CSV table of C-alpha atoms in Angstrom, one decimal:
chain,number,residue,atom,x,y,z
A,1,UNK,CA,0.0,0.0,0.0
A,2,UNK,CA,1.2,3.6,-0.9
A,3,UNK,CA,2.7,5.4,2.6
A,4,UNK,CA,-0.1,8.0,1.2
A,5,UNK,CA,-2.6,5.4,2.8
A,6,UNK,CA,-1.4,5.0,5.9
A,7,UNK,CA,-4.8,6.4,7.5
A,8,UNK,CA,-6.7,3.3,6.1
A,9,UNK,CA,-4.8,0.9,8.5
A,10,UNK,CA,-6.6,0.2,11.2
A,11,UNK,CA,-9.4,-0.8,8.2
A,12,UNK,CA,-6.9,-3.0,6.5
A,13,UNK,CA,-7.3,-6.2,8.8
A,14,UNK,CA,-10.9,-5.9,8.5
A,15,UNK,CA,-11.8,-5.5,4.8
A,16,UNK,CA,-12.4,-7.8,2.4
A,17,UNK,CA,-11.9,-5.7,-0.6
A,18,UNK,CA,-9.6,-3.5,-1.7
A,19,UNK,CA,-9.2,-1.2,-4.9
A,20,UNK,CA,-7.3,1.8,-5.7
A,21,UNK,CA,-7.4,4.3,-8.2
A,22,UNK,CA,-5.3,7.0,-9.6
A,23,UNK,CA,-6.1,10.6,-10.9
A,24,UNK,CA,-3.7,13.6,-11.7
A,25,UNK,CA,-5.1,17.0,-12.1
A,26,UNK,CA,-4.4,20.5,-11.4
A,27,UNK,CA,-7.4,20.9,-9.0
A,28,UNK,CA,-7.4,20.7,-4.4
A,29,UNK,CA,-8.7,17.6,-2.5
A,30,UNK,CA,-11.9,19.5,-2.3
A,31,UNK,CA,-12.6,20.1,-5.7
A,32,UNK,CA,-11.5,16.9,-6.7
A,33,UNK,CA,-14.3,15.4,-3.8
A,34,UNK,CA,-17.4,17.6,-5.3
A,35,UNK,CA,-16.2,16.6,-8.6
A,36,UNK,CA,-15.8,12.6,-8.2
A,37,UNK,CA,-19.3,12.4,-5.5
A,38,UNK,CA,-21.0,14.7,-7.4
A,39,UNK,CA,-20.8,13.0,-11.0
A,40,UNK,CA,-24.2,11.4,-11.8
A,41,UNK,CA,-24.3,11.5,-15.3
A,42,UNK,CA,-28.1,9.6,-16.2
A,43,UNK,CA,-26.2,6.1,-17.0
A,44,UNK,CA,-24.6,6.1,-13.4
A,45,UNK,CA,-28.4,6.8,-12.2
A,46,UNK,CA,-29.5,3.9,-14.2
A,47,UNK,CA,-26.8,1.4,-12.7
A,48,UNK,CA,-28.0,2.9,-9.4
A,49,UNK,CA,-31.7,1.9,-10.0
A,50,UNK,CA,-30.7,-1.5,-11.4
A,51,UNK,CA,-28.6,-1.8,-8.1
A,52,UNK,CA,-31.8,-0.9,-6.1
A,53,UNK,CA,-33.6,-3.9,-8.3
A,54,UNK,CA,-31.1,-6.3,-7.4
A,55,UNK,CA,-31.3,-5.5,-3.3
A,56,UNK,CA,-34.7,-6.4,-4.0
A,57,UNK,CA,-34.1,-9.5,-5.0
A,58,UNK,CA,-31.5,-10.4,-3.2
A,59,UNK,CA,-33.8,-8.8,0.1
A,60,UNK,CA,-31.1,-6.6,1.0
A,61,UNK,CA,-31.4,-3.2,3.0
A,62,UNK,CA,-29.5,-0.3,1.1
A,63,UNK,CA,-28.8,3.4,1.4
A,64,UNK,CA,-30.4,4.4,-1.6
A,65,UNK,CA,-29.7,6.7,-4.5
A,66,UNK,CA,-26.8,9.3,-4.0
A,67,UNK,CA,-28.4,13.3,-3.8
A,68,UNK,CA,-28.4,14.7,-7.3
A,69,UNK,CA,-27.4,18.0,-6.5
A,70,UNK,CA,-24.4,19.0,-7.6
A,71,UNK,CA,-21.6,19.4,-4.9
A,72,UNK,CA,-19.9,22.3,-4.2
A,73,UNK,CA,-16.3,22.3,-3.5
A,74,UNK,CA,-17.0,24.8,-0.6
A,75,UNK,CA,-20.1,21.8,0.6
A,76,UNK,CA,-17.6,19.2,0.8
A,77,UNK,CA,-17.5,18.6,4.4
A,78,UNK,CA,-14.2,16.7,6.5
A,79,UNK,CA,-16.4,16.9,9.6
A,80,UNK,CA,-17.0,13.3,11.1
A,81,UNK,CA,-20.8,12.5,10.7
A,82,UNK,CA,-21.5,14.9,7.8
A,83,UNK,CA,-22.5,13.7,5.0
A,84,UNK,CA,-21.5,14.5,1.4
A,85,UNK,CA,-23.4,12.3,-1.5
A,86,UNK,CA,-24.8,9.2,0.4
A,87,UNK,CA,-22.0,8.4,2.5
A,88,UNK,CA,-20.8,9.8,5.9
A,89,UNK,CA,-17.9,11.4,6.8
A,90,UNK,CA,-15.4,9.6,9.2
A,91,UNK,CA,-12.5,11.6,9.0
A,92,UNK,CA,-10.8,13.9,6.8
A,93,UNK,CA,-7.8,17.0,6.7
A,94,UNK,CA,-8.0,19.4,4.3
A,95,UNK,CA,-5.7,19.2,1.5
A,96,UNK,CA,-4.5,15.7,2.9
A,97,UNK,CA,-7.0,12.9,3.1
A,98,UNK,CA,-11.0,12.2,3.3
A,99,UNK,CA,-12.4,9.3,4.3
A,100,UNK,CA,-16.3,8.4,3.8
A,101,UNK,CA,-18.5,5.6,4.6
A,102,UNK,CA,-22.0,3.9,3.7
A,103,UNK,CA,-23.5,0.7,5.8
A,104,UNK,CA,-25.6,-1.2,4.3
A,105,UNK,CA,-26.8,-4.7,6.2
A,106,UNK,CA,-24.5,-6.7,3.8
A,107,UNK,CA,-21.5,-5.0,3.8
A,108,UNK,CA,-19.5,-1.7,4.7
A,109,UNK,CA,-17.8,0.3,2.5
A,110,UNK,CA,-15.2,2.7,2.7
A,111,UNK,CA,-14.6,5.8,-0.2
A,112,UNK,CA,-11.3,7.6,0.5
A,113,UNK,CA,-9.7,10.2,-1.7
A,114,UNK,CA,-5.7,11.1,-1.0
A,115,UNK,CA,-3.9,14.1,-2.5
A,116,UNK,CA,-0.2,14.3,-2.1
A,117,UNK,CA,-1.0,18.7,-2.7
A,118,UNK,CA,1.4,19.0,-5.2
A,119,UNK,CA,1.0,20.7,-8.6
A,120,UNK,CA,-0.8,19.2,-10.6
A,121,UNK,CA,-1.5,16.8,-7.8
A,122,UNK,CA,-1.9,12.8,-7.7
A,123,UNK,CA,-5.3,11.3,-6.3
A,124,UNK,CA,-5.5,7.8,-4.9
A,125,UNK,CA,-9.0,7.0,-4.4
A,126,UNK,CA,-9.4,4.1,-2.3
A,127,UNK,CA,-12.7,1.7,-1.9
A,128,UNK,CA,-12.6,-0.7,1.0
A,129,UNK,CA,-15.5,-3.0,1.3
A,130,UNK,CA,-16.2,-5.4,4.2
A,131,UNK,CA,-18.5,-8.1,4.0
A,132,UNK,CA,-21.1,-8.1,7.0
A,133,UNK,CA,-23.0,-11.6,5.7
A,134,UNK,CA,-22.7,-13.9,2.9
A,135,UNK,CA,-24.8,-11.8,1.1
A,136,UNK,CA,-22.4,-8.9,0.6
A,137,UNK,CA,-20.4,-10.9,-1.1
A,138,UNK,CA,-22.0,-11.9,-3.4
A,139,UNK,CA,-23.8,-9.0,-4.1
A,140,UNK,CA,-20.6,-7.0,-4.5
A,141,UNK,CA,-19.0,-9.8,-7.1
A,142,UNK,CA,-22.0,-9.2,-9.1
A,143,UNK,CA,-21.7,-5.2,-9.0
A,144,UNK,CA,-18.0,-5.4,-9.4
A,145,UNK,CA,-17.4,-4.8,-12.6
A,146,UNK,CA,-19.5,-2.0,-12.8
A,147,UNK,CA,-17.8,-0.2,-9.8
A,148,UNK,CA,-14.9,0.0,-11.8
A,149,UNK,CA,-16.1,1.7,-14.6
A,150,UNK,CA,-18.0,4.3,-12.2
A,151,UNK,CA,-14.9,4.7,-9.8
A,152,UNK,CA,-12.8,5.5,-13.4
A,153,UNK,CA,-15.3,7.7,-14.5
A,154,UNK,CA,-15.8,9.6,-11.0
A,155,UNK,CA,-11.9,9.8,-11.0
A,156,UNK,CA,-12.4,11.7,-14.6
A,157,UNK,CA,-15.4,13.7,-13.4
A,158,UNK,CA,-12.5,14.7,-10.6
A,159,UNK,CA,-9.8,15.4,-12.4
A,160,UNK,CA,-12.0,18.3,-14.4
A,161,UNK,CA,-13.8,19.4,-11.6
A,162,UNK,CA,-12.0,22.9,-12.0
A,163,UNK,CA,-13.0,22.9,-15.9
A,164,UNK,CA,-17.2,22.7,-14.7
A,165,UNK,CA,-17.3,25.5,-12.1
């Protein structure tokens, strides 16, 4: 794991999945966040009601649909308990690290973006999932392929967050 990770540690032992992605852009850890949470281009929405369809069948409780609303990189909150999008905020610094989560009663997963604050900047965005039941697991293998396509495309929506304000 890159040292730039070193927060997620204590999560490490406990996860049961692990991806990371990279981004480069000329942008802060904030406006990187509102861009990357608050992509939700209509085909992302449709994975998200297909994902809601599939809970349903597999009777699994989820969050829902992320907000719509656009986010602002002066919304993007590094305050435990706040939310921004769907998930919560465990912990964050500013220009460092943010670290989100959303429960779910099949699993726990973990969305955290990195910035090393250079110029232009590298992004590790980090998703840690832990599997609560049988029933995460395979509910995440069937998703999985899909949540690389939207993690790439919310690291894109990211790295040209600057471009759309």
């Amino acid at each position: 794991m890159p040292t730039m990770l070193h927060e997620l540690d204590e999560l490490i032992p406990v996860v049961d999945e692990i991806d990371v992605k990279t981004a480069h852009a000329d942008v802060t850890l904030r406006e990187f966040a509102a861009g990357a949470l608050g992509h939700s281009p209509l085909w992302i929405k449709g994975l998200f009601a297909v994902r809601m369809a599939l809970a349903a069948v597999l009777r699994l409780e989820t969050t829902g649909i992320p907000d719509s609303r656009r986010l602002r990189p002066e919304t993007v909150s590094f305050t435990p308990g706040d939310k921004n999008s769907f998930f919560t905020v465990v912990r964050g610094e500013e220009d460092r690290y943010l670290l989100l989560q959303i429960a779910d009663n099949h699993l726990m997963a973990y969305l955290a973006f990195f910035t090393d604050d250079e110029h232009p900047a590298t992004f590790k965005v980090a998703t840690l999932v832990q599997y609560l039941r049988p029933a995460g697991r395979i509910y995440f293998n069937l998703i999985r392929p899909f949540h690389h396509v939207v993690l790439l495309s919310m690291c894109r929506a990211g790295e040209t967050s600057r471009d759309t304000r």
